[in-house]
Coordinates of C-alpha atoms in Angstrom, one line a residue:
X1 CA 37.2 -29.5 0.6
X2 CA 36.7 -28.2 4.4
X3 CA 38.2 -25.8 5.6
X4 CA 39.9 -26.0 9.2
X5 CA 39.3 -23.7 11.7
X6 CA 42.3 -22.0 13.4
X7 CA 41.2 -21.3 16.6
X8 CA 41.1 -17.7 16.2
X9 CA 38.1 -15.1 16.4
X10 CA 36.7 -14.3 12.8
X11 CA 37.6 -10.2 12.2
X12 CA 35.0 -7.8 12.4
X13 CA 32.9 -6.2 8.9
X14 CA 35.0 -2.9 7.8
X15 CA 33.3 0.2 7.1
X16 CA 34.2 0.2 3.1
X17 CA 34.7 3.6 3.3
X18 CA 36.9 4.6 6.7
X19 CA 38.1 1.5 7.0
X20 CA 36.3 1.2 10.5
X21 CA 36.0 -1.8 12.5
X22 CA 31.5 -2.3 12.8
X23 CA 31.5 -3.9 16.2
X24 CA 29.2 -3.3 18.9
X25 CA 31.1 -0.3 20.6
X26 CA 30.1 1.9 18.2
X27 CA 27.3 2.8 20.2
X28 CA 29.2 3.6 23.1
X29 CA 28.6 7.0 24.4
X30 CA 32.0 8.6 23.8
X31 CA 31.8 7.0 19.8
X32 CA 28.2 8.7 19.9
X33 CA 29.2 12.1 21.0
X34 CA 32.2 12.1 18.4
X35 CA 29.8 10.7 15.8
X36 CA 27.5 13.6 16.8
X37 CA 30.3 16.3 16.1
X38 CA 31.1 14.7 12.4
X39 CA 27.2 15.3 11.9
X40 CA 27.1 18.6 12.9
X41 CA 30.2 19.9 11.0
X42 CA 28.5 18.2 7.7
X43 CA 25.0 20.1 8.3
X44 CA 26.8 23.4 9.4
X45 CA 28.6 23.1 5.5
X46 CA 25.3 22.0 4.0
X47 CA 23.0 24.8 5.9
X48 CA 26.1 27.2 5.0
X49 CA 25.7 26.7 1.3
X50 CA 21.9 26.4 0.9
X51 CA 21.9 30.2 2.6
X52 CA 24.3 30.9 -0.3
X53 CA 22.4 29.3 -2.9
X54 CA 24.8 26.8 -3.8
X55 CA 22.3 23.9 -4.5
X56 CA 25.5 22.1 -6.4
X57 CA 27.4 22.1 -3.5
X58 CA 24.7 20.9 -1.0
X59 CA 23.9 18.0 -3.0
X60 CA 27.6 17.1 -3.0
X61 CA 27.2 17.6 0.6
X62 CA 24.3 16.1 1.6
X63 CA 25.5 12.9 -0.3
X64 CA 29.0 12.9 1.9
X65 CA 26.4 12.9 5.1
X66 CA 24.5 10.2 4.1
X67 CA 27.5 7.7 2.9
X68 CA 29.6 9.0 5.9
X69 CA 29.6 6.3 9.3
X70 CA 28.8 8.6 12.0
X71 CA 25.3 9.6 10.1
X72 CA 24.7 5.7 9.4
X73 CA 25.7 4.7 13.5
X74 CA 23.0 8.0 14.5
X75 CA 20.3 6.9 11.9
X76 CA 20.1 3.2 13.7
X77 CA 20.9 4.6 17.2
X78 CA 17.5 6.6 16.9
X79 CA 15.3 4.3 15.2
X80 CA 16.6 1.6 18.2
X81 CA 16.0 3.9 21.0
X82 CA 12.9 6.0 20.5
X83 CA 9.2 5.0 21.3
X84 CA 8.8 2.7 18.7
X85 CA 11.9 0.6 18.8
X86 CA 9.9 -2.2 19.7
X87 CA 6.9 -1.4 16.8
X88 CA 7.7 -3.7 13.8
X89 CA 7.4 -3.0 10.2
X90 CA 5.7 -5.8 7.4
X91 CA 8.5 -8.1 7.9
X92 CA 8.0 -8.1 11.7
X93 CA 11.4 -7.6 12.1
X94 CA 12.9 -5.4 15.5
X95 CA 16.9 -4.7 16.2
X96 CA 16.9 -5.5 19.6
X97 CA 20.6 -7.1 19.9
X98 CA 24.4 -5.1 20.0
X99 CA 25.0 -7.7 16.8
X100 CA 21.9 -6.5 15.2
X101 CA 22.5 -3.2 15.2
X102 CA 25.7 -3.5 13.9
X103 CA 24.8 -5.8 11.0
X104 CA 22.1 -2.7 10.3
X105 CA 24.4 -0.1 10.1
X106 CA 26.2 -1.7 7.3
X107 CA 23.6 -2.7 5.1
X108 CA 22.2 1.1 5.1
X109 CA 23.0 2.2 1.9
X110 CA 21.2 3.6 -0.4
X111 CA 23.0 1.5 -3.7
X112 CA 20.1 -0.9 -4.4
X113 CA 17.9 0.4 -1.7
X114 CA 14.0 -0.5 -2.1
X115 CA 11.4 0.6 0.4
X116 CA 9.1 -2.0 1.7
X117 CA 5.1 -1.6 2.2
X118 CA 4.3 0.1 5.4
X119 CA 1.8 -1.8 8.0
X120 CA -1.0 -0.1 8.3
X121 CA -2.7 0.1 12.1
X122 CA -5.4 2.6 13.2
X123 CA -5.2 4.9 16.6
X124 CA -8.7 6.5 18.3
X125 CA -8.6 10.4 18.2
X126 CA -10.2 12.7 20.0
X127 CA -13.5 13.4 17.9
X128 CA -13.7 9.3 18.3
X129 CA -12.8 8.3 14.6
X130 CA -9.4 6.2 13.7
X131 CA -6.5 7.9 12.8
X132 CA -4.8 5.6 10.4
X133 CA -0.8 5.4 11.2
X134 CA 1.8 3.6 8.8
X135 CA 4.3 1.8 10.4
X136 CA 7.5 1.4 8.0
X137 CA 9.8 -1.6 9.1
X138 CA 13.0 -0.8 10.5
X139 CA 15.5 -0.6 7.7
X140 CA 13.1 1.9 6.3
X141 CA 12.9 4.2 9.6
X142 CA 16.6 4.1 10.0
X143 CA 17.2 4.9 6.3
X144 CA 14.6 7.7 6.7
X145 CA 16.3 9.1 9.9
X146 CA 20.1 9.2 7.6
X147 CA 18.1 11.5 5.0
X148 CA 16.6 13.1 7.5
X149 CA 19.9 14.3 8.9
X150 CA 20.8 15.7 5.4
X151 CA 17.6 17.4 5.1
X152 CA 16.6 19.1 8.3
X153 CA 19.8 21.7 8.0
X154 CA 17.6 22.9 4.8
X155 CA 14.4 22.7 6.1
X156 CA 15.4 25.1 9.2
X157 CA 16.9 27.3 7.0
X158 CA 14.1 27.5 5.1
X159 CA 11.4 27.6 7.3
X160 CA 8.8 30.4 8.6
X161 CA 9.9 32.4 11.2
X162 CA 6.7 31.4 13.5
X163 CA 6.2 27.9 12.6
X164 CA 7.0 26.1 15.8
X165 CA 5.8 22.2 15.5
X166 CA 8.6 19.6 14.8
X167 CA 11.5 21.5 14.4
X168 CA 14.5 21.5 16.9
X169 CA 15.1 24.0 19.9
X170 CA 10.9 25.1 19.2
X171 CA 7.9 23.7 21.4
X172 CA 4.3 24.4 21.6
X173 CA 5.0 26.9 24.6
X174 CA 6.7 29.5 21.9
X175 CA 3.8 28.8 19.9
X176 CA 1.4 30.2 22.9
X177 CA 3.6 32.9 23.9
X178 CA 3.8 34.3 20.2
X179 CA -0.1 34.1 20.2
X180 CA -0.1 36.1 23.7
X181 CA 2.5 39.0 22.4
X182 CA 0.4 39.6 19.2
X183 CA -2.9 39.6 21.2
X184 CA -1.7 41.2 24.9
X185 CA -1.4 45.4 23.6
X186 CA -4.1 47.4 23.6
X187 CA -3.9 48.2 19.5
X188 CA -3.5 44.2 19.0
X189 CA -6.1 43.1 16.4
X190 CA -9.1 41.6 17.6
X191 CA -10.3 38.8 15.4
X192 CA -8.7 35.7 14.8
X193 CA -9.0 33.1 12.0
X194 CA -8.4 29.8 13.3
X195 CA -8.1 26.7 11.3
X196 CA -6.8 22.9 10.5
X197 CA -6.0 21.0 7.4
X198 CA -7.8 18.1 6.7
X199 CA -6.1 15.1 6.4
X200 CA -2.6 16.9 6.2
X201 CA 0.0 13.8 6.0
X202 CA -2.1 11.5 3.7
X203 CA -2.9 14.1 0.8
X204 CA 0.1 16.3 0.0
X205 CA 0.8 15.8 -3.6
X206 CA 3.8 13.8 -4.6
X207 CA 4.5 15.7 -7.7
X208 CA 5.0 18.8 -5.8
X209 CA 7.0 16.6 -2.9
X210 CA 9.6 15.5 -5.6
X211 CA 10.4 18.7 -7.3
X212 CA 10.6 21.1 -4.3
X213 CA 12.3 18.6 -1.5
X214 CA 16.2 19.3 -2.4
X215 CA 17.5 15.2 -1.1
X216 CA 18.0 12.3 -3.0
X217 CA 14.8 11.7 -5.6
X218 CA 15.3 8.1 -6.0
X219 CA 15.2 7.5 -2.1
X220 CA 12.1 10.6 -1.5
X221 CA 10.0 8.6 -4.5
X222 CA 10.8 5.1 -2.4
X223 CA 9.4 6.5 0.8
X224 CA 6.2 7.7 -1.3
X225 CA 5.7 4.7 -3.4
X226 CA 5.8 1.9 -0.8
X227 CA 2.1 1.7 -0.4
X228 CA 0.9 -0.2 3.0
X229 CA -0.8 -3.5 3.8
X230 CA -4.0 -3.4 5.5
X231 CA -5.7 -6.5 6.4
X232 CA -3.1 -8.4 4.8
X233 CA -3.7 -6.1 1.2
X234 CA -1.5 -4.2 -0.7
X235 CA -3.0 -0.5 -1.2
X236 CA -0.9 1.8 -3.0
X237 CA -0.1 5.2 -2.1
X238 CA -0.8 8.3 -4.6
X239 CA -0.6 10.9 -2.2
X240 CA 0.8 11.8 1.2
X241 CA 3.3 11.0 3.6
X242 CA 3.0 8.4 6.1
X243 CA 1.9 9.3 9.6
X244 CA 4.7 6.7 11.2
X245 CA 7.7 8.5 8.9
X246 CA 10.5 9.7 11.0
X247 CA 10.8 12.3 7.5
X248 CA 7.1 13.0 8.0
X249 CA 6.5 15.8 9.8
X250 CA 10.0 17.7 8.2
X251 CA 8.5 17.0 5.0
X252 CA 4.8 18.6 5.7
X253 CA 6.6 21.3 7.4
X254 CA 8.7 22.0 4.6
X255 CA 5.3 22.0 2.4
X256 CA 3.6 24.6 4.1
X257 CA 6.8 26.3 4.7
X258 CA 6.4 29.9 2.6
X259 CA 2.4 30.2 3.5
X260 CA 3.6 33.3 5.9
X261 CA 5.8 34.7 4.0
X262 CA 3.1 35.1 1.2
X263 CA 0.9 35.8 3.3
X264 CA 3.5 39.0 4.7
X265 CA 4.1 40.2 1.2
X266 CA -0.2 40.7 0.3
X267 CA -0.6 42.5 3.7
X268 CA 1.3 45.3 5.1
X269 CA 2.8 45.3 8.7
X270 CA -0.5 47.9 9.5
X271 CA -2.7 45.4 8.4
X272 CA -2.5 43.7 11.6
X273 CA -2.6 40.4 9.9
X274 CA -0.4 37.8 11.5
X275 CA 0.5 34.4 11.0
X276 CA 1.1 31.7 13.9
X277 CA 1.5 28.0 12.7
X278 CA 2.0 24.9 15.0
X279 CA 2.6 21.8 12.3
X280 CA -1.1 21.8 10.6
X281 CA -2.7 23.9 13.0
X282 CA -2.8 27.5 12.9
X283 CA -4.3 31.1 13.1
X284 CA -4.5 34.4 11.5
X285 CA -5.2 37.7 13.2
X286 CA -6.7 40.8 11.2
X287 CA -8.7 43.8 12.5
X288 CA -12.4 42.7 11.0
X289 CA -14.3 39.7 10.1
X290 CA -14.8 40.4 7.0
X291 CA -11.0 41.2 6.1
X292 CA -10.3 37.6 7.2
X293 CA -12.9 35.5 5.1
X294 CA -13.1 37.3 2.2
X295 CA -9.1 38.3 1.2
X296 CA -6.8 36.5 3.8
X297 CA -8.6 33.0 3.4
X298 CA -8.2 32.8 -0.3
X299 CA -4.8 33.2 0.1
X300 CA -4.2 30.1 2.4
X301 CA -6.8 28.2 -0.2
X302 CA -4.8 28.6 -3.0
X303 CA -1.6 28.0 -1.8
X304 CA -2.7 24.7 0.3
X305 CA -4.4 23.8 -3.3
X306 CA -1.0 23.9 -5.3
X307 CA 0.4 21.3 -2.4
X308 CA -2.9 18.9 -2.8
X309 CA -4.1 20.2 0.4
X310 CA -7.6 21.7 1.6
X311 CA -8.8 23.6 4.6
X312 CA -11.3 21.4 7.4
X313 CA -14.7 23.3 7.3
X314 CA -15.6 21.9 10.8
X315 CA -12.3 23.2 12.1
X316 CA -11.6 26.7 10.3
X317 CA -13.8 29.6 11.8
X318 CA -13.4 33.7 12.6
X319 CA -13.4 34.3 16.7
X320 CA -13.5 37.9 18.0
X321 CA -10.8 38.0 21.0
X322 CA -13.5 38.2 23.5
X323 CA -14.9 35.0 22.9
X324 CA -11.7 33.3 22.9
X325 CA -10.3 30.5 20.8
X326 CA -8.6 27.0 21.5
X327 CA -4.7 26.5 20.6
X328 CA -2.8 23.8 21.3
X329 CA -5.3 22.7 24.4
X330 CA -4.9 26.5 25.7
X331 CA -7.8 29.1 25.8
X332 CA -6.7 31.9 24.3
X333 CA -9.3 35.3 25.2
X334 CA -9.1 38.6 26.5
X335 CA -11.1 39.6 29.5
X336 CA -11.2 43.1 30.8
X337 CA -8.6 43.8 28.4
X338 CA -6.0 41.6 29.6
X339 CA -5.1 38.6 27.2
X340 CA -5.7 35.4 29.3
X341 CA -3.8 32.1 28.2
X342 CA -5.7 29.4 30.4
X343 CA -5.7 25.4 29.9
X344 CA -9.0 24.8 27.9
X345 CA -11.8 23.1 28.8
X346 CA -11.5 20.0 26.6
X347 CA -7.6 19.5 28.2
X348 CA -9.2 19.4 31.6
X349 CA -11.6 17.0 30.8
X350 CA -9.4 14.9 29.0
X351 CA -6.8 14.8 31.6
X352 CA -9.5 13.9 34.4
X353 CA -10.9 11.1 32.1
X354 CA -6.6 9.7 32.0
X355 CA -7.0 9.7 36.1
X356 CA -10.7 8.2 36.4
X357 CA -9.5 5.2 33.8
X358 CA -6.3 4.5 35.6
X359 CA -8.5 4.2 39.1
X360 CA -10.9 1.8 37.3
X361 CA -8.0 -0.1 36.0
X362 CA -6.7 -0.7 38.9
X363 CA -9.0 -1.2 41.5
X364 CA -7.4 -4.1 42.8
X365 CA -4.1 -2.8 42.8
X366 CA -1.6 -1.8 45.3
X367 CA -1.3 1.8 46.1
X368 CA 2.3 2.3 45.1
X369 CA 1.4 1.3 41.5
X370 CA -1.5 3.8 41.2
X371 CA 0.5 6.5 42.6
X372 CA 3.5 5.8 40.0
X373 CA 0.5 5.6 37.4
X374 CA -0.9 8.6 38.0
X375 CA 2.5 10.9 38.6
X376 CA 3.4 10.9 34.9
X377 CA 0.4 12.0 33.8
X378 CA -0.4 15.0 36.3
X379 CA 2.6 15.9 36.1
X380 CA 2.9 16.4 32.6
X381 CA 0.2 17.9 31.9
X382 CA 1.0 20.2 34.9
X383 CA 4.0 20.8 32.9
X384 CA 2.5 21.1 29.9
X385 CA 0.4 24.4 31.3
X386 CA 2.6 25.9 33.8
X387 CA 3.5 29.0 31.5
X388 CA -0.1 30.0 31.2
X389 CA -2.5 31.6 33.7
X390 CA -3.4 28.2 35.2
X391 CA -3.0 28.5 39.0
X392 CA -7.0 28.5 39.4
X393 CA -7.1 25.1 37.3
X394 CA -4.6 23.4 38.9
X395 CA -6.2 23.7 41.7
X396 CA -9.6 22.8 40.8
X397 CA -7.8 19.7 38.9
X398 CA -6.1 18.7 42.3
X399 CA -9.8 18.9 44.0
X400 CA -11.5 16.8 41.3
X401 CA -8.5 14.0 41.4
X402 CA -8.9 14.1 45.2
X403 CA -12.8 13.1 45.2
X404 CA -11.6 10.4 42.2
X405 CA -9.4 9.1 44.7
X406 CA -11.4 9.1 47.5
X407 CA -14.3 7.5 45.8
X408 CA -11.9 4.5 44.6
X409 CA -11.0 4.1 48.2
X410 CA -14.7 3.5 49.2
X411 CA -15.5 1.7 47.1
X412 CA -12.3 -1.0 47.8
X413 CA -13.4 -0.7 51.5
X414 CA -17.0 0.0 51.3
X415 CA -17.1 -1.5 55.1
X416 CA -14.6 0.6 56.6
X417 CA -14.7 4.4 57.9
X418 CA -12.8 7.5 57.3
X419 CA -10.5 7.6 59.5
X420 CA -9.6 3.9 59.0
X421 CA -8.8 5.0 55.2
X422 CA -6.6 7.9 56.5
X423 CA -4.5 6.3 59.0
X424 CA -4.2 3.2 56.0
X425 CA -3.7 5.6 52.6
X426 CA -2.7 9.1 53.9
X427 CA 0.5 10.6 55.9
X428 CA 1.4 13.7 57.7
X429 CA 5.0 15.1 56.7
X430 CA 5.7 18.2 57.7
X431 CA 3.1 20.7 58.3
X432 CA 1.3 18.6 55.1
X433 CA -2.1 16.4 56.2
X434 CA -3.9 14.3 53.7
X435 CA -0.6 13.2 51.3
X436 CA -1.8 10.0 49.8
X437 CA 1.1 8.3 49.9
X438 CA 2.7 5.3 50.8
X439 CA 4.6 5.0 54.4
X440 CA 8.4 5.0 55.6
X441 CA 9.2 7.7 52.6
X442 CA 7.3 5.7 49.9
X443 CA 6.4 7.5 46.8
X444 CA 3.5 10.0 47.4
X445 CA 1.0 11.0 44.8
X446 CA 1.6 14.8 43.7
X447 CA -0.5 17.7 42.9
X448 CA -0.4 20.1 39.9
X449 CA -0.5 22.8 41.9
X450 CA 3.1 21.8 43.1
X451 CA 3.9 23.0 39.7
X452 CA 5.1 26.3 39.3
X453 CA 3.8 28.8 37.2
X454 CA 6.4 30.6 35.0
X455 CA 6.2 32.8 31.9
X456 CA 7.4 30.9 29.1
X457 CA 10.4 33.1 27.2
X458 CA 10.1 32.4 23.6
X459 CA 12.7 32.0 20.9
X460 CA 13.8 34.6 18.8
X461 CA 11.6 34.0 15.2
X462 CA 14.8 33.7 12.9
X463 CA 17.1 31.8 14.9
X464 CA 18.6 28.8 13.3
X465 CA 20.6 25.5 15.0
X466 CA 22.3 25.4 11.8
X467 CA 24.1 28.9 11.9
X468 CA 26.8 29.6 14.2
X469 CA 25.7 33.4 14.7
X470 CA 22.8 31.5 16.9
X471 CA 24.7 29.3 18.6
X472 CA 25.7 31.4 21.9
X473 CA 22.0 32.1 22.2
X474 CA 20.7 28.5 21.8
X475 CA 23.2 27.2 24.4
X476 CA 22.1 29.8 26.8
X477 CA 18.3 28.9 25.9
X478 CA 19.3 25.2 27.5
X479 CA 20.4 26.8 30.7
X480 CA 18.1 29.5 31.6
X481 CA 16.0 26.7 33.4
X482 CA 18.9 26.4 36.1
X483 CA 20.1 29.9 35.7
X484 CA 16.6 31.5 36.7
X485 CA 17.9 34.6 37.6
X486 CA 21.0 34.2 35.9
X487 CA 19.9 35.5 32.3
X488 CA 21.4 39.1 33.2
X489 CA 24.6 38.0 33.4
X490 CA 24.6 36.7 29.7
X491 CA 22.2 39.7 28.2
X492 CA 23.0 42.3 30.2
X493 CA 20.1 43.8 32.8
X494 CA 17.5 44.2 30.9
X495 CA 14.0 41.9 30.8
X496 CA 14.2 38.3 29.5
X497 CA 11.2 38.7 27.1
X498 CA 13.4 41.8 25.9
X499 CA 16.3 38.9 24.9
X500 CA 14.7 36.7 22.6
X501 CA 12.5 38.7 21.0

């Protein structure tokens, strides 16, 4: 029998727990920000009773996060509007539409939930192999992004006091500066054990992943199991975590989480041994040579071993200060007795190789498109180096992009003379000759030595998003940008540096 239609809209899908209308406004801004504050109150309670050692109670808690709306409304919000919301999973499946995203907010559950195979695609790296990156579908990124919110509370609670990659309110900046306060005195130790983990994501052990990771086991051993299809083949997956996780980088964090600690309790604050991590990179200082190889590196062996993991040969080695060592694309030496922080060599070069392939690219293009080609990327890396000594590169950068530039104009107008190509390419504004840039205030192409150089202030070691005690500080972090000068008036007059550490 057929059912007549009344003429009226069919109702929207309730939440089943709040009772919540799941229509498209949801994702309005002022829903988000309220969702946002629901969050935050549940990870203040989890962090709260982890730092108590409640693990009872943040289990309890961790499962009201990930059941609650406002977690489930984030966990698709993200996954729809970072870099890879276009980047399909297996099932080639993207939420591009309000309805979509609705529909996926209340199907995230975790009753029933099984992880599909990740699609496996390869990226060049630097050294010119293939980094191999597993691309889960969407349903799996957004469910990894609800856990996620559960889990990070722990994880920063947790977590070393100078490891700096992938963790909220930290950068690679504080990662430098922490380098240049341990190296910069006079007493400062002078050699430096550098290293890198080889294959970090895809070897961590899963036994040791399940019984240390406090979240849901049943979801954790999904995300490990899935295996990935290469070539249209099912591989499975005995080890690791995949590179294209949202959970990824928390979860190797949280596994090498402890390494400084340990490494604190076998050496005494007059050792001079120190311990500076940036996600799987990091070094070691220590007044000899031999201190370094022959007691401090066994440590790090064995307790990368317990995790599955093993040091890189090619990329662990003992510098003396002099010579200098590469972090995080900055040089890192000390000359005259001054501790220098410069953009390295292989940053430069990479950076110029970016500007030379966007002028071959686009040889036959306009000037306004190289122009908003190019600006992104000097100006980030610009941006990148401004708190280290970098006022000489920037300007032999801007010198060497110039004679790139010039050299694609000849060679689009090999017939025509210089000051043709001036009066067509270049203006005067101001007391400025030579701007390449297009006329009638058109965009102009900039220089890195427009970018300031300012002395990165780096976060205090133990402070935590997750406990109110920091949150005065954090907030005033945010605004010292567009307070400058304004930092005594929250502190007190004394030195910045002085603040924070």
């Amino acid at each position: 029998m057929e059912t007549q239609w009344d003429g009226q809209k069919p109702c929207a899908p309730k939440d089943r727990r709040t009772n919540t209308p799941l229509t498209p406004d949801l994702f309005e801004p002022a829903r988000i920000e309220e969702f946002r504050k629901d969050v935050r109150k549940l990870q203040l309670r989890i962090a709260k009773a982890h730092r108590e050692g409640k693990p009872g109670r943040v289990k309890v808690l961790q499962r009201i996060l990930t059941r609650s709306l406002a977690a489930r409304v984030l966990a698709v919000r993200r996954v729809t509007t970072n870099k890879g919301k276009r980047t399909p999973g297996v099932d080639r499946v993207v939420w591009k539409t309000p309805e979509q995203r609705t529909e996926a907010v209340n199907v995230l559950k975790r009753r029933g939930y099984r992880s599909q195979p990740l699609r496996r695609i390869y990226i060049p790296k630097k050294n010119g192999k293939l980094r191999p990156l597993s691309i889960p579908t969407m349903h799996d990124r957004a469910t990894q992004a609800l856990h996620l919110q559960a889990l990070i509370p722990i994880a920063e609670s947790s977590a070393d006091p100078n490891s700096y990659g992938f963790r909220p309110d930290r950068s690679a900046a504080d990662a430098l500066r922490q380098c240049h306060i341990l190296l910069s005195q006079r007493t400062s130790p002078e050699w430096i054990l550098e290293g890198d983990i080889r294959s970090c994501f895809d070897t961590i052990n899963h036994a040791w992943l399940m019984n240390n990771i406090p979240m849901d086991k049943a979801v954790l051993g999904q995300w490990l199991k899935a295996g990935y299809v290469d070539k249209k083949v099912l591989f499975p997956t005995e080890q690791g975590t995949p590179q294209g996780g949202i959970a990824s980088p928390t979860l190797a964090n949280m596994v090498l989480d402890g390494l400084e600690r340990l490494i604190k309790e076998r050496f005494s604050r007059g050792s001079k041994v120190n311990f500076v991590r940036y996600a799987d990179d990091w070094i070691v200082t220590g007044p000899s040579k031999e201190m370094l190889v022959d007691q401090v590196l066994p440590v790090i062996v064995g307790f990368l071993r317990e995790r599955g993991l093993e040091i890189a040969p090619e990329k662990t080695r003992v510098v003396h200060i002099r010579d200098g060592f590469t972090f995080l694309g900055q040089r890192v030496r000390k000359v005259g007795g001054k501790c220098l922080t410069q953009p390295s060599p292989e940053s430069v070069k990479s950076l110029l190789e970016k500007t030379r392939n966007v002028m071959k690219e686009g040889r036959s293009k306009s000037q306004e498109w190289l122009i908003e080609t190019l600006n992104p990327i000097i100006r980030g890396w610009a941006n990148y180096h401004r708190h280290s000594a970098a006022k000489a590169t920037f300007s032999k950068v801007d010198h060497i992009i110039w004679t790139q530039l010039w050299s694609w104009l000849k060679k689009r107008h090999p017939q025509k003379g210089q000051h043709w190509i001036y009066n067509q390419y270049f203006q005067q504004r101001g007391s400025r000759n030579w701007i390449f840039g297009v006329p009638k205030g058109g965009p102009e192409l900039v220089k890195a030595q427009d970018v300031k150089i300012v002395r990165h202030v780096k976060i205090k070691a133990q402070a935590n998003p997750f406990d109110p005690k920091w949150t005065d500080y954090l907030n005033a972090r945010k605004l010292f940008p567009k307070l400058k000068s304004g930092w005594d008036r929250l502190f007190g007059p004394q030195d910045a540096q002085e603040a924070v550490e």
